Coordinates of C-alpha atoms in Angstrom, one line a residue:
M1 CA 8.1 -12.7 4.7
S2 CA 6.7 -9.9 4.6
S3 CA 8.0 -6.7 6.0
A4 CA 4.8 -5.8 7.6
I5 CA 4.9 -8.3 10.1
L6 CA 8.3 -8.2 10.3
S7 CA 8.5 -6.7 14.1
A8 CA 10.2 -9.3 16.1
D9 CA 7.9 -9.0 18.8
T10 CA 4.7 -9.6 16.6
L11 CA 6.0 -12.5 14.4
N12 CA 2.0 -14.3 14.2
D13 CA 2.5 -15.2 10.4
F14 CA 6.0 -16.5 10.0
I15 CA 7.5 -17.8 7.0
S16 CA 10.7 -19.5 7.1
P17 CA 13.3 -17.9 4.6
G18 CA 13.7 -19.3 1.3
V19 CA 16.6 -21.5 0.6
A20 CA 18.2 -18.4 -0.8
C21 CA 18.3 -16.4 2.4
I22 CA 21.6 -15.2 2.7
K23 CA 21.1 -14.5 7.3
P24 CA 21.2 -17.4 9.5
V25 CA 18.4 -17.5 11.3
E26 CA 20.0 -19.6 14.2
P27 CA 23.4 -19.5 15.6
L28 CA 25.0 -22.2 14.7
P29 CA 27.6 -23.6 17.7
A30 CA 31.2 -24.1 17.2
Q31 CA 32.2 -27.4 16.4
Q32 CA 34.5 -29.0 18.6
P33 CA 37.5 -31.1 16.4
A34 CA 36.3 -34.7 17.1
P35 CA 39.4 -36.8 17.7
E36 CA 41.1 -38.0 14.4
P37 CA 40.2 -41.8 13.2
A38 CA 42.4 -44.4 11.9
S39 CA 43.2 -43.7 8.5
N40 CA 41.6 -46.0 6.0
A41 CA 41.9 -45.2 2.5
Y42 CA 38.6 -47.3 1.7
E43 CA 36.0 -45.6 4.4
V44 CA 32.8 -45.1 2.7
T45 CA 31.5 -42.3 3.7
T46 CA 28.6 -39.4 3.4
E47 CA 27.9 -35.9 2.8
D48 CA 26.4 -35.0 5.6
K49 CA 29.9 -36.5 7.8
V50 CA 31.8 -34.4 5.2
A51 CA 30.1 -31.2 5.8
A52 CA 29.7 -31.8 9.7
S53 CA 33.4 -32.4 9.9
A54 CA 34.0 -29.4 8.0
P55 CA 35.3 -26.2 10.2
R56 CA 32.5 -23.7 11.3
T57 CA 32.3 -20.0 12.9
Q58 CA 29.9 -19.5 15.0
E59 CA 27.3 -17.0 13.7
Q60 CA 24.9 -14.3 15.8
T61 CA 21.5 -14.6 15.4
A62 CA 20.1 -12.4 12.6
Q63 CA 18.6 -9.3 13.4
I64 CA 15.9 -9.4 11.0
S65 CA 15.6 -5.3 9.5
L66 CA 13.7 -3.8 6.6
T67 CA 16.9 -3.7 4.9
D68 CA 17.7 -7.1 5.4
C69 CA 14.6 -8.2 4.6
L70 CA 11.1 -7.1 3.0
A71 CA 8.6 -9.1 1.0
C72 CA 11.4 -12.0 0.9
A73 CA 11.5 -14.4 -2.0
G74 CA 15.0 -15.2 -1.9
C75 CA 15.1 -11.8 -0.7
V76 CA 15.2 -8.3 -2.1
T77 CA 18.4 -7.1 -3.7
S78 CA 20.7 -5.0 -2.4
A79 CA 20.2 -2.0 -4.4
E80 CA 16.5 -2.0 -3.5
A81 CA 17.6 -2.3 0.4
V82 CA 19.8 0.7 -0.2
L83 CA 16.4 2.4 -2.5
V84 CA 14.3 1.5 0.4
G85 CA 16.1 2.8 3.4
L86 CA 16.8 6.2 2.1
Q87 CA 13.0 7.0 2.9
S88 CA 12.4 7.8 6.4
H89 CA 11.5 10.2 8.8
E90 CA 15.0 11.8 8.4
E91 CA 14.4 11.9 4.3
V92 CA 11.7 14.4 5.2
V93 CA 13.6 16.5 7.4
N94 CA 16.4 16.9 4.7
T95 CA 14.4 17.8 1.9
L96 CA 12.0 20.2 4.0
D97 CA 15.2 22.0 4.9
A98 CA 17.1 21.6 1.6
F99 CA 14.3 23.4 -0.4
E100 CA 12.3 26.3 0.4
S101 CA 8.1 25.7 0.2
I102 CA 6.1 27.2 -2.4
S103 CA 2.6 27.4 -2.7
I104 CA 0.5 26.0 -6.2
Q105 CA -0.5 29.3 -7.2
E106 CA 2.7 30.9 -6.3
A107 CA 4.3 28.5 -8.7
I108 CA 2.0 28.7 -11.1
D109 CA 2.2 32.9 -11.2
C110 CA 5.8 33.5 -10.7
G111 CA 7.7 29.9 -12.1
I112 CA 9.4 27.7 -9.5
R113 CA 13.3 28.0 -8.5
D114 CA 15.4 25.3 -8.4
D115 CA 15.8 25.2 -4.5
Q116 CA 11.8 25.4 -4.2
K117 CA 9.0 22.4 -4.4
V118 CA 5.4 22.2 -3.5
F119 CA 5.2 20.0 -1.2
V120 CA 2.1 17.5 -0.9
V121 CA 1.3 14.8 1.8
S122 CA -1.4 12.2 1.7
V123 CA -2.4 10.1 4.8
S124 CA -4.2 6.9 4.9
P125 CA -7.3 6.1 6.9
Q126 CA -5.3 3.2 9.0
T127 CA -2.7 5.9 10.0
R128 CA -5.0 8.4 11.4
A129 CA -6.9 5.3 13.2
S130 CA -3.1 4.1 15.0
I131 CA -2.4 7.6 16.1
A132 CA -6.0 7.8 17.3
A133 CA -6.0 5.1 19.6
T134 CA -1.9 5.6 20.7
Y135 CA -2.8 9.4 22.1
R136 CA -6.9 8.0 22.8
V137 CA -8.5 10.7 20.6
S138 CA -10.9 10.2 17.8
E139 CA -10.2 9.6 14.4
K140 CA -11.2 12.8 12.8
E141 CA -9.0 14.4 16.0
A142 CA -6.1 12.7 15.0
G143 CA -6.5 14.1 11.7
H144 CA -6.1 17.2 12.6
M145 CA -3.5 16.5 14.6
I146 CA -1.5 15.0 11.7
E147 CA -2.4 18.2 9.9
Q148 CA -1.0 20.4 12.5
L149 CA 2.2 18.6 12.2
F150 CA 2.4 19.3 8.4
A151 CA 0.5 22.6 8.0
G152 CA 0.0 24.2 11.0
D153 CA 2.7 27.2 12.7
Q154 CA 3.6 24.5 15.5
G155 CA 4.9 21.6 13.1
V156 CA 7.8 20.6 10.9
S157 CA 8.5 24.1 9.8
N158 CA 8.6 25.5 13.4
G159 CA 12.8 25.3 13.8
G160 CA 13.4 23.7 10.2
Q161 CA 16.4 25.9 8.3
K162 CA 13.7 27.4 5.6
R163 CA 10.8 27.0 7.6
S164 CA 9.5 25.0 5.1
G165 CA 6.2 22.9 5.7
F166 CA 3.5 21.1 3.2
S167 CA 1.1 22.7 1.4
M168 CA -1.8 20.3 0.6
I169 CA -2.5 17.2 2.8
I170 CA -4.7 14.9 0.9
D171 CA -7.0 12.0 2.9
T172 CA -6.2 8.6 0.8
N173 CA -9.6 7.7 1.3
I174 CA -10.8 10.2 -1.8
M175 CA -8.8 7.3 -3.9
R176 CA -9.2 4.7 -2.2
E177 CA -13.1 5.4 -3.8
V178 CA -11.7 6.0 -7.0
C179 CA -10.0 2.2 -6.8
N180 CA -13.4 0.5 -5.6
E181 CA -15.0 2.1 -8.6
A182 CA -12.8 0.8 -10.8
S183 CA -12.0 -2.5 -9.8
V184 CA -16.1 -2.9 -10.0
R185 CA -15.6 -1.8 -13.9
E186 CA -12.8 -4.4 -14.4
V187 CA -14.3 -7.2 -12.4
L188 CA -17.2 -6.8 -14.5
Q189 CA -15.3 -6.4 -17.8
V190 CA -13.8 -9.9 -16.6
L191 CA -17.1 -11.0 -16.0
E192 CA -18.2 -10.4 -19.1
E193 CA -14.8 -11.8 -21.3
D194 CA -13.7 -8.5 -22.8
R195 CA -10.4 -8.4 -24.4
T196 CA -9.5 -5.7 -22.6
V197 CA -9.8 -3.2 -19.4
D198 CA -11.5 -1.1 -21.7
G199 CA -12.4 -2.0 -25.0
Q200 CA -9.0 -1.1 -26.9
A201 CA -6.1 -3.3 -27.0
H202 CA -2.9 -2.6 -25.1
D203 CA -0.5 -5.2 -24.4
R204 CA 0.8 -3.9 -21.0
F205 CA -3.1 -3.1 -19.9
E206 CA -4.4 -6.9 -21.0
K207 CA -7.4 -7.6 -18.6
P208 CA -6.3 -9.8 -15.4
K209 CA -7.9 -13.7 -15.4
R210 CA -10.6 -14.5 -13.3
P211 CA -10.6 -14.7 -10.0
V212 CA -8.9 -11.4 -9.7
L213 CA -6.7 -10.7 -7.1
A214 CA -5.7 -7.4 -5.5
S215 CA -3.0 -5.7 -6.4
A216 CA -3.1 -2.8 -3.7
C217 CA -0.5 -4.8 -1.1
P218 CA 3.2 -4.3 -2.8
G219 CA 4.4 -7.3 0.1
W220 CA 1.6 -9.2 -1.7
V221 CA 3.2 -8.3 -4.8
C222 CA 6.5 -8.3 -4.3
Y223 CA 6.0 -12.6 -3.0
A224 CA 3.9 -13.1 -6.1
E225 CA 6.3 -11.2 -8.6
K226 CA 9.5 -13.2 -7.1
K227 CA 8.0 -16.5 -5.9
H228 CA 4.9 -17.8 -7.8
P229 CA 4.8 -15.8 -11.1
H230 CA 2.0 -17.7 -12.0
V231 CA -0.2 -15.5 -10.1
L232 CA 0.5 -12.9 -11.9
P233 CA -1.9 -12.9 -14.7
H234 CA -5.0 -12.8 -12.0
L235 CA -3.5 -9.7 -10.1
S236 CA -5.5 -6.8 -10.6
R237 CA -4.0 -4.0 -12.9
L238 CA -5.2 -1.0 -11.2
K239 CA -2.8 1.5 -9.1
S240 CA -3.0 1.5 -5.2
P241 CA -4.7 4.5 -3.9
Q242 CA -1.0 5.4 -2.8
A243 CA -0.2 5.5 -6.4
L244 CA -3.5 7.4 -8.1
T245 CA -3.2 10.0 -5.4
G246 CA 1.0 10.4 -6.7
T247 CA -0.4 10.5 -10.3
L248 CA -3.6 12.5 -9.9
V249 CA -1.3 15.6 -8.4
K250 CA 1.3 15.7 -10.8
S251 CA 0.1 14.9 -13.9
V252 CA -2.9 17.0 -13.3
L253 CA 0.1 19.8 -12.3
S254 CA 2.5 19.7 -14.9
K255 CA 0.3 18.8 -17.9
A256 CA -2.4 21.7 -17.0
Y257 CA 0.1 24.2 -15.0
G258 CA 3.0 23.6 -16.3
I259 CA 4.5 22.7 -13.0
P260 CA 7.3 19.8 -13.6
P261 CA 6.8 16.6 -11.7
D262 CA 10.4 16.8 -10.0
R263 CA 9.1 20.2 -8.3
V264 CA 6.5 18.5 -6.4
W265 CA 7.8 16.5 -3.5
H266 CA 4.8 14.4 -2.6
L267 CA 4.8 12.3 1.1
A268 CA 2.8 9.4 1.7
V269 CA 2.2 8.4 5.4
M270 CA 1.0 4.7 5.4
P271 CA 0.2 2.0 8.0
C272 CA 3.0 -0.6 5.8
F273 CA 6.9 -0.8 5.8
D274 CA 6.1 -2.2 2.2
K275 CA 4.5 0.7 0.4
K276 CA 8.1 2.3 0.1
L277 CA 9.2 -0.9 -2.1
E278 CA 5.8 0.2 -4.0
A279 CA 6.9 3.8 -4.4
S280 CA 10.3 2.7 -5.8
R281 CA 8.8 0.8 -8.6
E282 CA 10.2 1.9 -11.9
E283 CA 6.3 1.3 -13.5
L284 CA 5.0 5.1 -11.3
T285 CA 7.3 7.7 -12.5
D286 CA 5.6 10.1 -14.8
A287 CA 7.9 8.1 -17.8
F288 CA 4.7 5.8 -17.9
W289 CA 2.0 8.3 -18.1
R290 CA 3.8 11.5 -19.9
S291 CA 2.6 11.5 -23.4
D292 CA 5.8 13.2 -24.4
K293 CA 8.8 10.8 -25.5
Q294 CA 11.6 12.4 -23.6
E295 CA 14.4 10.2 -22.6
S296 CA 15.1 11.2 -19.2
R297 CA 14.4 9.1 -16.2
G298 CA 11.0 9.3 -14.6
A299 CA 10.0 11.2 -11.6
R300 CA 8.3 8.8 -9.2
D301 CA 4.7 9.2 -8.2
V302 CA 5.2 9.0 -4.5
D303 CA 8.6 10.6 -3.5
C304 CA 9.3 9.3 0.2
V305 CA 6.7 7.2 2.5
I306 CA 6.7 6.9 5.9
T307 CA 4.6 5.2 8.7
A308 CA 2.3 6.0 11.9
R309 CA 5.8 5.2 14.1
E310 CA 8.1 7.2 12.2
L311 CA 5.3 9.8 12.2
V312 CA 5.9 10.1 15.5
M313 CA 9.4 10.1 15.1
L314 CA 9.1 12.9 12.7
A315 CA 7.6 15.5 15.1
D316 CA 10.7 14.3 17.8
S317 CA 12.9 15.1 15.4
R318 CA 11.5 18.5 15.2
G319 CA 11.3 19.0 19.2
V320 CA 7.2 18.8 18.9
S321 CA 5.5 16.9 21.4
F322 CA 2.5 15.1 19.2
P323 CA 0.2 14.9 21.7
Q324 CA 0.4 18.7 23.1
L325 CA -0.8 19.4 18.5
P326 CA -3.9 20.9 18.3
T327 CA -6.6 18.5 17.4
A328 CA -8.6 21.3 15.7
P329 CA -7.9 21.9 12.2
V330 CA -5.6 24.4 10.6
R331 CA -7.1 27.7 10.5
V332 CA -4.3 30.0 9.1
Q333 CA -5.1 32.1 5.7
G334 CA -3.3 31.1 2.6
S335 CA -1.4 27.9 4.4
M336 CA -3.2 25.4 2.1
S337 CA -2.9 25.4 -1.7
Q338 CA -6.1 24.7 -3.5
L339 CA -5.9 22.6 -6.8
P340 CA -6.8 25.6 -9.4
D341 CA -9.0 23.2 -11.3
P342 CA -12.1 23.6 -9.4
T343 CA -13.8 20.3 -10.0
L344 CA -10.8 18.0 -9.1
N345 CA -10.6 20.6 -6.0
D346 CA -13.9 19.8 -4.9
F347 CA -13.5 16.1 -5.8
L348 CA -10.6 16.2 -3.4
F349 CA -11.2 18.8 -0.7
P350 CA -15.9 18.6 -0.4
R351 CA -15.3 21.7 2.6
G352 CA -18.0 22.7 3.3
I353 CA -20.2 20.7 0.9
K354 CA -22.7 18.4 2.8
R355 CA -22.4 15.0 2.3
K356 CA -22.8 11.3 3.6
R357 CA -20.2 9.0 4.0
Q358 CA -19.9 5.5 2.2
L359 CA -19.9 3.8 5.2
Q360 CA -17.0 1.7 6.1
E361 CA -18.9 -1.5 7.9
Q362 CA -17.7 -4.1 9.7
A363 CA -18.7 -6.5 7.7
S364 CA -15.9 -4.7 4.5
G365 CA -12.8 -5.0 6.3
P366 CA -10.2 -2.8 7.3
S367 CA -8.1 -3.0 4.2
G368 CA -10.2 -0.5 1.8
G369 CA -12.9 -3.1 1.8
Y370 CA -12.3 -4.0 -2.1
A371 CA -14.3 -7.2 -2.3
Y372 CA -17.3 -6.0 -0.3
H373 CA -17.9 -3.0 -2.1
I374 CA -17.7 -5.5 -5.4
I375 CA -20.0 -7.8 -4.3
R376 CA -22.5 -4.9 -3.0
A377 CA -22.0 -3.0 -6.9
M378 CA -23.6 -6.4 -7.9
Q379 CA -26.0 -6.6 -5.9
K380 CA -27.4 -3.8 -7.2
R381 CA -27.5 -4.8 -10.5
T382 CA -29.3 -7.7 -9.4
P383 CA -32.5 -7.0 -8.2
E384 CA -34.1 -9.4 -5.4
S385 CA -30.2 -10.6 -4.4
E386 CA -28.6 -10.9 -1.3
I387 CA -25.1 -11.1 0.7
G388 CA -24.1 -13.5 2.9
V389 CA -21.2 -13.4 4.8
E390 CA -19.4 -16.3 5.8
R391 CA -16.2 -17.1 7.7
G392 CA -13.1 -19.2 6.5
R393 CA -11.0 -21.5 8.1
N394 CA -9.8 -18.8 10.5
A395 CA -10.7 -14.9 11.1
D396 CA -8.8 -13.7 8.3
V397 CA -10.5 -15.1 5.1
V398 CA -14.3 -13.8 4.8
E399 CA -16.6 -14.9 1.9
Y400 CA -19.6 -12.6 0.4
V401 CA -21.6 -14.8 -1.2
L402 CA -24.4 -13.0 -3.8
T403 CA -27.9 -15.8 -4.3
K404 CA -30.7 -14.9 -5.6
G405 CA -33.3 -17.5 -4.4
N406 CA -31.7 -20.5 -3.9
R407 CA -28.7 -20.2 -6.5
R408 CA -25.6 -18.9 -5.9
L409 CA -24.3 -16.3 -8.5
T410 CA -20.8 -15.4 -7.9
K411 CA -18.4 -14.7 -4.7
T412 CA -15.3 -12.3 -3.7
A413 CA -13.1 -13.3 -0.9
R414 CA -10.8 -11.6 1.9
H415 CA -7.7 -13.4 2.3
Y416 CA -5.7 -11.8 5.4
G417 CA -1.9 -13.0 6.1
F418 CA 1.0 -15.1 4.8
K419 CA -0.5 -18.3 5.8
N420 CA -4.3 -18.1 4.1
I421 CA -2.5 -16.8 1.1
S422 CA 0.2 -19.8 0.7
N423 CA -3.2 -21.8 0.5
L424 CA -4.7 -19.3 -2.4
V425 CA -1.4 -19.5 -4.4
R426 CA -1.0 -23.5 -4.2
K427 CA -4.7 -23.9 -5.3
L428 CA -3.9 -21.2 -8.6
G429 CA -0.7 -23.1 -9.1
P430 CA -0.1 -25.5 -12.2
Q431 CA -1.0 -29.3 -12.0
K432 CA 1.6 -31.2 -11.6
A433 CA 2.1 -34.0 -14.4
P434 CA 2.4 -37.4 -13.3
R435 CA 5.4 -39.6 -12.5
L436 CA 4.3 -43.1 -13.1
P437 CA 4.9 -43.9 -16.7
G438 CA 1.6 -44.5 -18.3
S439 CA -0.4 -42.5 -16.2
R440 CA -3.3 -40.5 -17.6
A441 CA -2.9 -36.8 -17.6
P442 CA -4.1 -34.7 -15.2
R443 CA -7.8 -33.0 -15.9
A444 CA -7.3 -28.9 -16.3
R445 CA -7.8 -27.0 -13.2
D446 CA -10.4 -24.9 -13.1
A447 CA -8.5 -22.0 -11.0
G448 CA -7.6 -24.4 -8.0
G449 CA -11.6 -24.6 -7.7
L450 CA -11.8 -21.0 -7.5
S451 CA -14.1 -20.0 -10.1
D452 CA -16.9 -19.1 -8.8
Y453 CA -15.1 -16.3 -7.3
S454 CA -15.2 -13.1 -9.3
Y455 CA -12.6 -11.2 -6.8
I456 CA -10.4 -11.5 -3.7
E457 CA -8.9 -9.1 -1.5
V458 CA -5.3 -10.3 -0.5
M459 CA -3.0 -8.6 2.2
A460 CA -0.1 -9.7 3.8
C461 CA -0.6 -8.6 7.1
P462 CA -3.0 -11.0 9.7
G463 CA -5.8 -8.7 10.2
G464 CA -5.1 -6.3 7.5
C465 CA -3.9 -2.9 6.9
T466 CA -5.4 -1.7 10.2
N467 CA -2.2 -4.5 11.7
G468 CA 0.9 -3.3 9.0
G469 CA 4.5 -3.5 10.6
G470 CA 4.6 0.1 10.6
Q471 CA 1.7 0.8 13.0
I472 CA 2.4 1.5 16.2
K473 CA 2.3 -1.1 18.0
I474 CA 1.6 -2.0 22.2
N475 CA 4.7 -2.4 22.7
D476 CA 5.5 1.1 21.4
I477 CA 2.4 2.9 23.9
A478 CA 4.7 2.9 27.1
D479 CA 7.6 5.0 26.0
I480 CA 5.3 7.1 23.3
R481 CA 2.6 8.0 26.2
N482 CA 5.8 8.4 28.9
L483 CA 4.5 5.3 31.4
G484 CA 7.7 4.7 32.9
D485 CA 8.5 0.9 32.9
S486 CA 8.0 0.1 29.4
S487 CA 9.9 -3.6 29.9
V488 CA 7.1 -5.5 30.4
R489 CA 5.8 -7.8 27.4
P490 CA 2.2 -7.6 26.8
G491 CA 0.7 -10.7 26.2
P492 CA -1.5 -11.9 23.3
A493 CA -4.6 -10.7 24.9
E494 CA -3.5 -6.9 25.2
Q495 CA -2.4 -7.5 21.3
K496 CA -5.6 -8.3 20.6
E497 CA -7.0 -6.1 22.7
W498 CA -5.0 -3.0 21.0
L499 CA -5.8 -3.9 17.4
A500 CA -9.3 -4.1 17.7
Q501 CA -9.1 -0.4 19.4
I502 CA -7.2 0.3 16.4
D503 CA -10.2 -1.2 14.3
E504 CA -12.5 0.8 16.4
A505 CA -11.4 3.9 15.8
Y506 CA -10.8 3.0 11.5
Y507 CA -14.5 2.5 11.6
S508 CA -15.4 5.1 13.4
A509 CA -14.5 7.4 10.6
S510 CA -17.8 6.3 9.2
S511 CA -19.8 7.5 12.1
S512 CA -22.2 10.4 12.4
E513 CA -20.8 12.6 14.4
A514 CA -18.5 14.5 11.3
D515 CA -21.2 15.0 8.9
E516 CA -19.7 18.6 8.1
T517 CA -17.0 20.2 7.3
D518 CA -15.9 23.8 7.1
G519 CA -12.0 25.7 7.3
M520 CA -9.0 23.7 6.4
D521 CA -10.5 20.2 7.8
V522 CA -8.9 17.5 6.8
D523 CA -11.0 14.3 8.2
G524 CA -11.6 10.7 7.3
D525 CA -15.0 11.4 5.4
C526 CA -15.1 10.2 1.8
L527 CA -16.2 11.9 -1.3
I528 CA -20.1 10.8 -1.4
R529 CA -22.2 14.1 -1.1
S530 CA -25.8 13.9 0.0
D531 CA -28.9 14.1 -2.2
D532 CA -28.6 18.0 -1.5
D533 CA -26.2 18.9 -3.3
I534 CA -25.4 16.0 -5.9
D535 CA -28.3 14.0 -7.5
E536 CA -25.9 11.9 -10.3
D537 CA -25.2 8.3 -8.8
P538 CA -22.0 8.5 -6.9
S539 CA -20.2 5.8 -9.0
D540 CA -21.7 7.7 -12.1
Y541 CA -19.8 11.3 -10.0
I542 CA -16.4 9.3 -9.8
N543 CA -16.6 8.0 -13.5
R544 CA -17.0 11.7 -14.4
I545 CA -14.3 12.9 -12.3
L546 CA -12.0 10.6 -14.1
Q547 CA -12.8 11.5 -17.6
H548 CA -12.5 14.9 -16.7
W549 CA -9.0 14.4 -15.3
S550 CA -8.3 12.4 -18.3
S551 CA -9.1 16.0 -20.5
I552 CA -7.6 18.2 -18.7
T553 CA -4.2 16.4 -18.8
G554 CA -4.5 14.8 -22.2
I555 CA -3.4 11.6 -20.8
A556 CA -5.6 8.3 -21.5
L557 CA -7.3 6.8 -18.6
N558 CA -5.3 3.9 -18.8
Q559 CA -2.3 5.0 -18.2
L560 CA -3.2 7.4 -15.3
L561 CA -5.0 4.0 -13.5
L562 CA -3.5 1.4 -14.6
T563 CA -0.1 -0.1 -13.8
S564 CA 1.9 -3.8 -14.5
F565 CA 3.6 -6.5 -13.1
R566 CA 6.8 -9.2 -13.6
K567 CA 8.4 -11.7 -12.9
V568 CA 11.4 -10.3 -11.1
E569 CA 14.4 -12.9 -10.5
S570 CA 16.7 -12.5 -7.3
D571 CA 20.2 -12.4 -7.7
V572 CA 20.5 -13.9 -4.2
G573 CA 23.4 -16.1 -4.7
M574 CA 24.4 -15.5 -7.9
D575 CA 27.4 -14.4 -9.4
K576 CA 27.8 -10.4 -10.4
K577 CA 30.7 -10.7 -12.6
G578 CA 32.4 -8.2 -10.9
S579 CA 29.9 -5.1 -10.6
S580 CA 30.2 -3.7 -6.6
D581 CA 26.8 -3.3 -4.4
M582 CA 27.2 0.3 -5.4
D583 CA 27.6 -0.1 -9.3
R584 CA 23.8 -2.0 -9.4
V585 CA 22.4 0.8 -6.5
A586 CA 23.3 3.5 -9.1
G587 CA 22.0 1.5 -11.6
L588 CA 18.6 0.7 -10.9
A589 CA 18.4 4.2 -8.6
S590 CA 19.1 6.0 -12.5
S591 CA 16.3 3.6 -14.0
L592 CA 13.6 4.5 -11.1
G593 CA 14.4 8.2 -10.9
G594 CA 12.8 10.7 -8.4
G595 CA 16.0 11.8 -7.2
W596 CA 18.1 9.1 -5.5

């Protein structure tokens, strides 16, 4: 099971715990002692009877929380649970109170002291949609409210011990566009049967197998690593938008401008609790992209992750009334930092430049639109071809079929929720050997009948990322809006309607009501500019930006964009050989770095 669906009131995609789960799901009734039978030394009995006769103690019903269970595959290690548990709105407050905020330009001009940090926050579009639906504002206005919380005078800096706030706010839609374009390149190279992703031999970044499976969902990745390692060769090697944002900011500031990665504190606001686990991955630190061979532990690309619900809790902890925050952009002179490199700054913050949005159509889904973007890119490369959209066995399975005349060329698909993921994993599983003597060996599976698919967008949450476990739920609305009685539990119809409102806010980011930006506007615009401002193809523009990023940092593009995955063995039920939980926490924290 994934933490993204572990809200006690929204368990609509439940998977039973693995056999190694140490938490009872149901209370065990106290056993009444049975009457002593007459002694019989030759009585034949069974193991079940022996177990039933053993004394048992009554256990209370399991209270499943993030600490207890996160992307369970026999359960996360206790060390992982402790590290993830440290990422919360309280950690944000404590860090703001412990360090003085400093702008990027000040850090470059004057240096940065040990008691100072550059505070950067990246915000997902799903989070803005959740806030928009909660406070009945537009997605753009929700983005401004979040900006005011992090960088405005009425936000988190007000009342803090050092009055520290965030000096840079990044829309992860920008890096989602990068991921989409990079995914197209990766899939095309897989179809062309290249040896590696970029044509250069590199073991860590060996190309995935067909069909390529999305790796942006950490709940799905953790499930695959611990439960079904046979699917790991199919996982896309691309980092998620969250991870890419951290890599971009920290690599540029450290390599081009001399600001150490551990002096930049990057907070990500995401729809999913599992993103906390992604941020704790050993592979997502500067040790994996820096060119030097220092022995020091790496600083994490993403230092802390909070969710939409925790965003409201962060405001409350500072005495800020979230619905009272201005719905206009922050306009305080000098309150927001810019990247000194003008090319990357215009890329991340295309303010004052007219541009059209890359439409986030409903057909693309609420989780980034990877599968849809890839099939659209293939259509552009195939004249006179058409895209057909077909619904699968349920609403969380959607297929995109590229056809030309009567011929099917290729397919991509979306599979959301663990029920659908289980079917997908089973199809990709190894063929079982025959049990009967003399039976024929089975034919090798052709990717479980999935060879027609080029790419499958896999997400752990039913309904996609807008229904992430960290999103504000309908059960929270009465308390957040101060509506009084919150004891009435909404039914399935109300929950479905609530998710539809969040989806509507998410897709509204592509409407034409906000084609221009001004001041310090942080909205849902994508980076695609209008033809009046840029003549080159959007894909060419992104590729040029990526090459520029690699050039000014002196880091190979593969090291910046790609990551790796590995089989993980659960340690639940194993003999720890004298090592305590705290010893293992300290050991893991030391290997991960990032200040834990």
